[in-house]
Amino acid sequence: MPVLHSVIHKIDKKPDGNPAILHRSAGELVESQARDELMQQLNESYNAKPGKGWGFFHAESGAHPFSGWLSNYLAGTEDFMEFSNITVEHLQKLMEESNLTVGGNVLFCHYLQGMTEYLVIALVQEAEAVIMTDGLTLLPIRRLDLDSIFLATRINLSEWKNNPASKQYVSFLKAKKGRKVTEYFRDFIGVQEGVDGPGETRTLLKAFSDFVESEDLGEESAREKTLNLVEFANLTNKLGEPIKLQELSAVIDEDNPEAFYNFIRNKDYGLSPEIPADKRVLNQFRRFTGRTEGLSISFESHLLGSKVEFDKIGGTLTLRGLPTQLTDQLKRAVA
């Protein structure tokens, strides 16, 4: 993960209506092992955060100037420090207008991962910590709390430059609560949501469930394919990359690598060739399957307790919300 440019500015701000005070850095962070480890940890922490939003820039305007400044930087008409200074001044202004928010250390990092360029901007708070000195005494320090970031964005610069039609080159953290606290940060970046990550992930898992049923797979085979899907999705999530459906299809079935991909294409699921995997939805996904003479049952774990109720003592299942096609068949059978 080569770091091309990085800097940290600081904004002092409390949610009490007082002005935000900006402390600009005198220059970029110097190349060092500490800097590289910090950026690596930030990247890993960001990847691990669930519930991200994915989108694209609003058209450049007075209300959304960020993409224009970023374009100037990438075109070479502004250097990295000029870009970060004008950007953090804009963030300071928006902070002052949002009395709910607090300040912090504003970290900018332009880096390479493989052949792809990224820009990360994160608001990082500080936390108390204790270290052991060489003299075996304890020393209190303040450290950057990378585990607790909740305002951050990552822009796939290569995707933005090379694929103008993309709707998912900007990702950003979405707070589970306190939406107003984070809205100003989205305004700061000028991003509009283009892809519903959780919804796309649920649709992918629904397509996979339909595929498993259509293939009439045995219990062991269905379990193996489910494990392959979840492991692949978690790996791409850890790397901060979207799921490429053709690659996923090959992982699910090495003997017939196009089977799942063709199944999706031939059905009206509306999935893009690449989708951002949502960690929360993936963690909920697990299939219960079983087969005995004349009976085959398969359902997703999140349905247990809602549409599927299990009686441990009696060893029975109660199903709710049956498919219309099945209920119609049953009605005709008992008429």
Tab-separated table of C-alpha atoms in Angstrom:
chain	number	residue	atom	x	y	z
A	1	MET	CA	0.000	0.000	0.000
A	2	PRO	CA	2.374	2.764	-1.161
A	3	VAL	CA	1.411	6.166	0.279
A	4	LEU	CA	1.713	8.910	-2.345
A	5	HIS	CA	0.696	11.864	-0.160
A	6	SER	CA	-0.699	12.264	3.347
A	7	VAL	CA	-1.367	15.011	5.875
A	8	ILE	CA	-3.238	15.587	9.147
A	9	HIS	CA	-4.933	18.864	10.020
A	10	LYS	CA	-6.850	19.473	13.246
A	11	ILE	CA	-10.178	21.177	13.930
A	12	ASP	CA	-11.110	22.097	17.504
A	13	LYS	CA	-14.880	22.085	17.782
A	14	LYS	CA	-17.380	21.339	20.522
A	15	PRO	CA	-21.140	20.927	19.953
A	16	ASP	CA	-21.932	24.161	21.790
A	17	GLY	CA	-22.199	26.681	18.973
A	18	ASN	CA	-18.714	28.148	19.450
A	19	PRO	CA	-16.579	28.671	16.324
A	20	ALA	CA	-14.475	25.793	15.018
A	21	ILE	CA	-10.747	26.535	15.192
A	22	LEU	CA	-8.584	25.135	12.397
A	23	HIS	CA	-4.947	24.154	12.989
A	24	ARG	CA	-3.299	23.607	9.612
A	25	SER	CA	-0.351	21.289	9.230
A	26	ALA	CA	2.869	22.925	8.057
A	27	GLY	CA	3.444	20.154	5.540
A	28	GLU	CA	2.824	16.589	4.529
A	29	LEU	CA	3.585	13.681	6.825
A	30	VAL	CA	7.156	12.588	6.218
A	31	GLU	CA	7.786	9.109	4.910
A	32	SER	CA	8.334	6.737	7.824
A	33	GLN	CA	7.366	3.324	9.107
A	34	ALA	CA	5.039	4.976	11.640
A	35	ARG	CA	3.196	6.849	8.877
A	36	ASP	CA	2.815	3.755	6.718
A	37	GLU	CA	1.593	1.651	9.640
A	38	LEU	CA	-0.905	4.357	10.586
A	39	MET	CA	-2.339	4.453	7.070
A	40	GLN	CA	-2.455	0.666	6.884
A	41	GLN	CA	-4.355	0.512	10.182
A	42	LEU	CA	-6.743	3.226	9.005
A	43	ASN	CA	-7.445	1.300	5.812
A	44	GLU	CA	-8.068	-1.948	7.711
A	45	SER	CA	-10.311	-0.193	10.228
A	46	TYR	CA	-12.322	1.405	7.426
A	47	ASN	CA	-12.719	-1.917	5.599
A	48	ALA	CA	-13.989	-3.566	8.783
A	49	LYS	CA	-16.751	-0.988	9.349
A	50	PRO	CA	-20.206	-2.361	8.462
A	51	GLY	CA	-23.075	-0.423	6.925
A	52	LYS	CA	-21.221	1.684	4.351
A	53	GLY	CA	-22.945	3.810	1.768
A	54	TRP	CA	-21.827	3.812	-1.882
A	55	GLY	CA	-22.366	6.575	-4.370
A	56	PHE	CA	-21.018	9.205	-6.737
A	57	PHE	CA	-20.375	12.940	-6.776
A	58	HIS	CA	-23.018	15.583	-7.245
A	59	ALA	CA	-22.236	17.872	-10.158
A	60	GLU	CA	-19.664	20.452	-9.086
A	61	SER	CA	-21.337	23.603	-7.750
A	62	GLY	CA	-21.053	26.213	-5.030
A	63	ALA	CA	-22.852	23.836	-2.683
A	64	HIS	CA	-20.669	20.883	-3.719
A	65	PRO	CA	-17.196	22.193	-4.638
A	66	PHE	CA	-15.130	19.213	-3.440
A	67	SER	CA	-15.041	17.265	-6.726
A	68	GLY	CA	-13.723	20.362	-8.542
A	69	TRP	CA	-10.874	20.785	-6.061
A	70	LEU	CA	-10.072	17.091	-6.342
A	71	SER	CA	-10.038	17.338	-10.149
A	72	ASN	CA	-7.616	20.270	-9.982
A	73	TYR	CA	-5.305	18.323	-7.688
A	74	LEU	CA	-5.305	15.232	-9.905
A	75	ALA	CA	-4.741	17.417	-12.989
A	76	GLY	CA	-1.696	18.976	-11.315
A	77	THR	CA	-2.998	22.546	-11.149
A	78	GLU	CA	-2.911	22.351	-7.330
A	79	ASP	CA	-0.515	20.372	-5.177
A	80	PHE	CA	-1.622	18.054	-2.386
A	81	MET	CA	-1.177	20.603	0.406
A	82	GLU	CA	-3.176	23.254	-1.474
A	83	PHE	CA	-5.927	20.723	-2.068
A	84	SER	CA	-6.015	19.584	1.567
A	85	ASN	CA	-5.979	23.169	2.892
A	86	ILE	CA	-8.907	24.419	0.832
A	87	THR	CA	-10.798	21.209	1.543
A	88	VAL	CA	-10.308	21.287	5.319
A	89	GLU	CA	-11.354	24.970	5.384
A	90	HIS	CA	-14.605	23.930	3.737
A	91	LEU	CA	-15.056	21.182	6.319
A	92	GLN	CA	-14.440	23.694	9.119
A	93	LYS	CA	-17.199	25.926	7.727
A	94	LEU	CA	-19.688	23.060	7.547
A	95	MET	CA	-18.759	21.999	11.080
A	96	GLU	CA	-19.614	25.454	12.387
A	97	GLU	CA	-23.035	25.209	10.743
A	98	SER	CA	-23.661	21.819	12.373
A	99	ASN	CA	-23.821	22.385	16.115
A	100	LEU	CA	-24.235	18.660	16.768
A	101	THR	CA	-20.780	17.686	15.619
A	102	VAL	CA	-17.365	17.761	17.258
A	103	GLY	CA	-13.970	18.339	15.711
A	104	GLY	CA	-10.988	16.052	15.465
A	105	ASN	CA	-7.918	15.226	13.422
A	106	VAL	CA	-8.681	15.386	9.692
A	107	LEU	CA	-6.545	12.799	7.951
A	108	PHE	CA	-5.990	12.852	4.173
A	109	CYS	CA	-4.238	9.953	2.452
A	110	HIS	CA	-3.701	9.417	-1.285
A	111	TYR	CA	-2.381	5.896	-1.818
A	112	LEU	CA	-2.064	2.983	-4.208
A	113	GLN	CA	-3.425	-0.502	-3.683
A	114	GLY	CA	-2.340	-2.710	-6.518
A	115	MET	CA	-2.930	-0.610	-9.630
A	116	THR	CA	-5.798	1.367	-8.089
A	117	GLU	CA	-5.508	4.882	-6.648
A	118	TYR	CA	-7.560	5.841	-3.602
A	119	LEU	CA	-8.108	8.926	-1.487
A	120	VAL	CA	-9.236	8.515	2.117
A	121	ILE	CA	-10.451	11.389	4.289
A	122	ALA	CA	-11.296	10.548	7.892
A	123	LEU	CA	-12.092	12.488	11.050
A	124	VAL	CA	-10.084	10.729	13.749
A	125	GLN	CA	-10.519	11.342	17.464
A	126	GLU	CA	-7.892	10.868	20.160
A	127	ALA	CA	-8.019	8.461	23.102
A	128	GLU	CA	-6.058	8.000	26.301
A	129	ALA	CA	-3.551	5.125	26.430
A	130	VAL	CA	-0.680	3.925	28.587
A	131	ILE	CA	2.719	2.673	27.435
A	132	MET	CA	5.630	1.052	29.251
A	133	THR	CA	8.889	3.021	29.142
A	134	ASP	CA	12.374	1.531	28.872
A	135	GLY	CA	12.693	2.155	32.604
A	136	LEU	CA	9.625	-0.054	33.256
A	137	THR	CA	7.422	2.823	34.301
A	138	LEU	CA	3.988	3.681	32.940
A	139	LEU	CA	3.529	6.743	30.770
A	140	PRO	CA	0.085	8.097	29.792
A	141	ILE	CA	-0.190	9.209	26.171
A	142	ARG	CA	-2.856	10.266	23.679
A	143	ARG	CA	-3.223	8.167	20.563
A	144	LEU	CA	-5.239	8.377	17.354
A	145	ASP	CA	-8.304	6.185	17.868
A	146	LEU	CA	-8.602	4.470	14.499
A	147	ASP	CA	-11.020	1.834	15.810
A	148	SER	CA	-13.740	4.380	16.564
A	149	ILE	CA	-13.910	6.436	13.374
A	150	PHE	CA	-17.469	7.167	12.246
A	151	LEU	CA	-16.886	9.997	9.744
A	152	ALA	CA	-14.817	8.866	6.788
A	153	THR	CA	-14.921	8.455	3.034
A	154	ARG	CA	-12.838	6.559	0.499
A	155	ILE	CA	-12.812	7.542	-3.161
A	156	ASN	CA	-11.697	5.121	-5.847
A	157	LEU	CA	-9.883	7.676	-7.984
A	158	SER	CA	-9.128	5.198	-10.754
A	159	GLU	CA	-12.802	4.231	-11.045
A	160	TRP	CA	-13.877	7.878	-11.027
A	161	LYS	CA	-11.427	8.828	-13.777
A	162	ASN	CA	-11.866	5.777	-15.988
A	163	ASN	CA	-15.561	4.906	-15.613
A	164	PRO	CA	-17.738	8.043	-15.687
A	165	ALA	CA	-20.940	5.948	-15.622
A	166	SER	CA	-20.065	4.342	-12.287
A	167	LYS	CA	-22.443	4.945	-9.362
A	168	GLN	CA	-20.206	3.486	-6.656
A	169	TYR	CA	-16.738	5.018	-6.731
A	170	VAL	CA	-17.279	6.843	-3.418
A	171	SER	CA	-17.883	4.914	-0.205
A	172	PHE	CA	-18.640	6.489	3.154
A	173	LEU	CA	-19.513	5.417	6.669
A	174	LYS	CA	-23.185	5.555	7.604
A	175	ALA	CA	-24.043	6.044	11.253
A	176	LYS	CA	-26.592	3.628	12.712
A	177	LYS	CA	-28.105	6.550	14.586
A	178	GLY	CA	-27.573	10.286	14.725
A	179	ARG	CA	-28.017	10.791	10.994
A	180	LYS	CA	-27.922	14.573	11.311
A	181	VAL	CA	-24.452	14.332	12.843
A	182	THR	CA	-23.107	12.739	9.662
A	183	GLU	CA	-25.141	14.563	7.007
A	184	TYR	CA	-22.781	17.542	6.936
A	185	PHE	CA	-19.876	15.182	6.154
A	186	ARG	CA	-21.712	13.809	3.124
A	187	ASP	CA	-22.402	17.396	2.041
A	188	PHE	CA	-18.707	18.109	2.513
A	189	ILE	CA	-17.782	15.357	0.048
A	190	GLY	CA	-20.757	16.144	-2.199
A	191	VAL	CA	-21.760	12.504	-2.557
A	192	GLN	CA	-25.157	11.121	-3.447
A	193	GLU	CA	-26.018	7.509	-2.792
A	194	GLY	CA	-26.004	5.484	-5.976
A	195	VAL	CA	-25.967	1.885	-4.770
A	196	ASP	CA	-27.892	0.402	-1.856
A	197	GLY	CA	-25.208	-1.907	-0.426
A	198	PRO	CA	-27.438	-3.810	2.043
A	199	GLY	CA	-30.227	-4.100	-0.517
A	200	GLU	CA	-27.857	-5.322	-3.244
A	201	THR	CA	-26.355	-7.862	-0.839
A	202	ARG	CA	-29.791	-9.166	0.152
A	203	THR	CA	-30.711	-9.471	-3.536
A	204	LEU	CA	-27.493	-11.387	-4.219
A	205	LEU	CA	-28.234	-13.804	-1.372
A	206	LYS	CA	-31.811	-14.226	-2.617
A	207	ALA	CA	-30.459	-15.029	-6.080
A	208	PHE	CA	-28.062	-17.540	-4.555
A	209	SER	CA	-30.885	-19.211	-2.599
A	210	ASP	CA	-32.948	-19.461	-5.795
A	211	PHE	CA	-29.928	-20.893	-7.614
A	212	VAL	CA	-29.362	-23.563	-4.957
A	213	GLU	CA	-33.018	-24.617	-5.145
A	214	SER	CA	-33.040	-24.645	-8.939
A	215	GLU	CA	-29.979	-26.898	-9.035
A	216	ASP	CA	-31.632	-29.339	-6.581
A	217	LEU	CA	-28.333	-29.693	-4.750
A	218	GLY	CA	-27.713	-32.136	-1.959
A	219	GLU	CA	-27.317	-30.882	1.592
A	220	GLU	CA	-23.527	-31.154	1.609
A	221	SER	CA	-23.131	-29.457	-1.780
A	222	ALA	CA	-25.466	-26.600	-0.798
A	223	ARG	CA	-23.561	-26.068	2.440
A	224	GLU	CA	-20.218	-26.042	0.614
A	225	LYS	CA	-21.391	-23.490	-1.955
A	226	THR	CA	-22.829	-21.284	0.798
A	227	LEU	CA	-19.502	-21.388	2.627
A	228	ASN	CA	-17.651	-20.478	-0.591
A	229	LEU	CA	-19.928	-17.484	-1.155
A	230	VAL	CA	-19.598	-16.136	2.393
A	231	GLU	CA	-15.809	-16.614	2.509
A	232	PHE	CA	-15.337	-14.884	-0.853
A	233	ALA	CA	-17.636	-12.008	0.100
A	234	ASN	CA	-15.888	-11.524	3.440
A	235	LEU	CA	-12.494	-11.534	1.724
A	236	THR	CA	-13.491	-8.830	-0.775
A	237	ASN	CA	-15.039	-6.879	2.092
A	238	LYS	CA	-11.798	-7.078	4.061
A	239	LEU	CA	-9.913	-5.746	1.030
A	240	GLY	CA	-12.445	-2.938	0.612
A	241	GLU	CA	-13.440	-4.129	-2.844
A	242	PRO	CA	-16.845	-4.878	-4.403
A	243	ILE	CA	-17.918	-8.412	-5.264
A	244	LYS	CA	-17.381	-9.202	-8.947
A	245	LEU	CA	-20.201	-11.589	-9.826
A	246	GLN	CA	-18.245	-13.495	-12.464
A	247	GLU	CA	-15.423	-14.155	-9.987
A	248	LEU	CA	-17.946	-15.171	-7.332
A	249	SER	CA	-19.601	-17.564	-9.767
A	250	ALA	CA	-16.271	-19.288	-10.417
A	251	VAL	CA	-15.635	-19.615	-6.681
A	252	ILE	CA	-19.078	-21.098	-6.018
A	253	ASP	CA	-18.658	-23.831	-8.637
A	254	GLU	CA	-15.182	-24.464	-10.045
A	255	ASP	CA	-16.467	-27.227	-12.323
A	256	ASN	CA	-19.093	-24.934	-13.882
A	257	PRO	CA	-17.749	-21.409	-13.224
A	258	GLU	CA	-20.375	-19.592	-15.327
A	259	ALA	CA	-23.423	-21.352	-13.871
A	260	PHE	CA	-24.349	-18.889	-11.114
A	261	TYR	CA	-23.440	-15.848	-13.239
A	262	ASN	CA	-25.615	-17.050	-16.112
A	263	PHE	CA	-28.444	-17.824	-13.688
A	264	ILE	CA	-28.380	-14.200	-12.461
A	265	ARG	CA	-28.208	-12.788	-15.989
A	266	ASN	CA	-31.183	-14.871	-17.116
A	267	LYS	CA	-33.344	-13.732	-14.197
A	268	ASP	CA	-34.659	-10.260	-13.430
A	269	TYR	CA	-32.663	-9.542	-10.258
A	270	GLY	CA	-31.305	-6.203	-11.482
A	271	LEU	CA	-27.832	-6.796	-10.039
A	272	SER	CA	-24.824	-4.895	-11.358
A	273	PRO	CA	-21.728	-6.893	-12.431
A	274	GLU	CA	-20.029	-5.554	-9.276
A	275	ILE	CA	-21.808	-4.943	-5.989
A	276	PRO	CA	-20.560	-3.668	-2.618
A	277	ALA	CA	-21.014	-6.376	-0.009
A	278	ASP	CA	-22.643	-5.322	3.253
A	279	LYS	CA	-20.964	-6.950	6.233
A	280	ARG	CA	-24.036	-6.965	8.487
A	281	VAL	CA	-26.210	-8.690	5.899
A	282	LEU	CA	-23.492	-11.256	5.160
A	283	ASN	CA	-23.055	-12.074	8.834
A	284	GLN	CA	-26.755	-12.870	9.109
A	285	PHE	CA	-26.671	-15.249	6.166
A	286	ARG	CA	-26.549	-18.944	6.779
A	287	ARG	CA	-28.688	-21.660	5.252
A	288	PHE	CA	-30.402	-24.451	7.119
A	289	THR	CA	-30.947	-27.380	4.795
A	290	GLY	CA	-32.244	-30.899	5.203
A	291	ARG	CA	-33.604	-33.701	3.097
A	292	THR	CA	-35.406	-36.914	3.840
A	293	GLU	CA	-37.524	-39.239	1.735
A	294	GLY	CA	-40.026	-37.143	-0.189
A	295	LEU	CA	-39.185	-33.920	1.676
A	296	SER	CA	-36.574	-31.193	1.105
A	297	ILE	CA	-36.329	-28.080	3.311
A	298	SER	CA	-33.967	-25.134	2.895
A	299	PHE	CA	-34.198	-21.632	4.374
A	300	GLU	CA	-31.988	-18.734	5.454
A	301	SER	CA	-31.122	-18.352	9.129
A	302	HIS	CA	-32.556	-14.840	9.483
A	303	LEU	CA	-36.038	-16.267	8.806
A	304	LEU	CA	-35.836	-18.388	11.957
A	305	GLY	CA	-38.144	-16.878	14.546
A	306	SER	CA	-40.126	-14.863	12.001
A	307	LYS	CA	-41.322	-16.869	8.994
A	308	VAL	CA	-39.954	-20.124	10.388
A	309	GLU	CA	-40.612	-21.288	13.940
A	310	PHE	CA	-38.883	-24.342	15.411
A	311	ASP	CA	-40.338	-26.376	18.279
A	312	LYS	CA	-37.340	-28.051	19.923
A	313	ILE	CA	-39.446	-30.386	22.047
A	314	GLY	CA	-41.751	-31.560	19.290
A	315	GLY	CA	-39.121	-31.382	16.554
A	316	THR	CA	-41.485	-29.518	14.218
A	317	LEU	CA	-41.288	-26.456	11.983
A	318	THR	CA	-44.067	-23.918	11.500
A	319	LEU	CA	-43.805	-21.979	8.222
A	320	ARG	CA	-45.396	-18.590	7.545
A	321	GLY	CA	-45.526	-16.486	4.416
A	322	LEU	CA	-45.543	-19.428	2.012
A	323	PRO	CA	-45.017	-18.691	-1.691
A	324	THR	CA	-48.291	-18.025	-3.509
A	325	GLN	CA	-47.534	-20.717	-6.064
A	326	LEU	CA	-47.158	-23.310	-3.288
A	327	THR	CA	-50.313	-22.278	-1.434
A	328	ASP	CA	-52.298	-22.423	-4.688
A	329	GLN	CA	-51.063	-25.979	-5.289
A	330	LEU	CA	-51.934	-27.009	-1.739
A	331	LYS	CA	-55.428	-25.502	-1.971
A	332	ARG	CA	-56.107	-27.415	-5.159
A	333	ALA	CA	-54.770	-30.613	-3.600
A	334	VAL	CA	-57.088	-30.474	-0.570
A	335	ALA	CA	-60.128	-29.053	-2.388
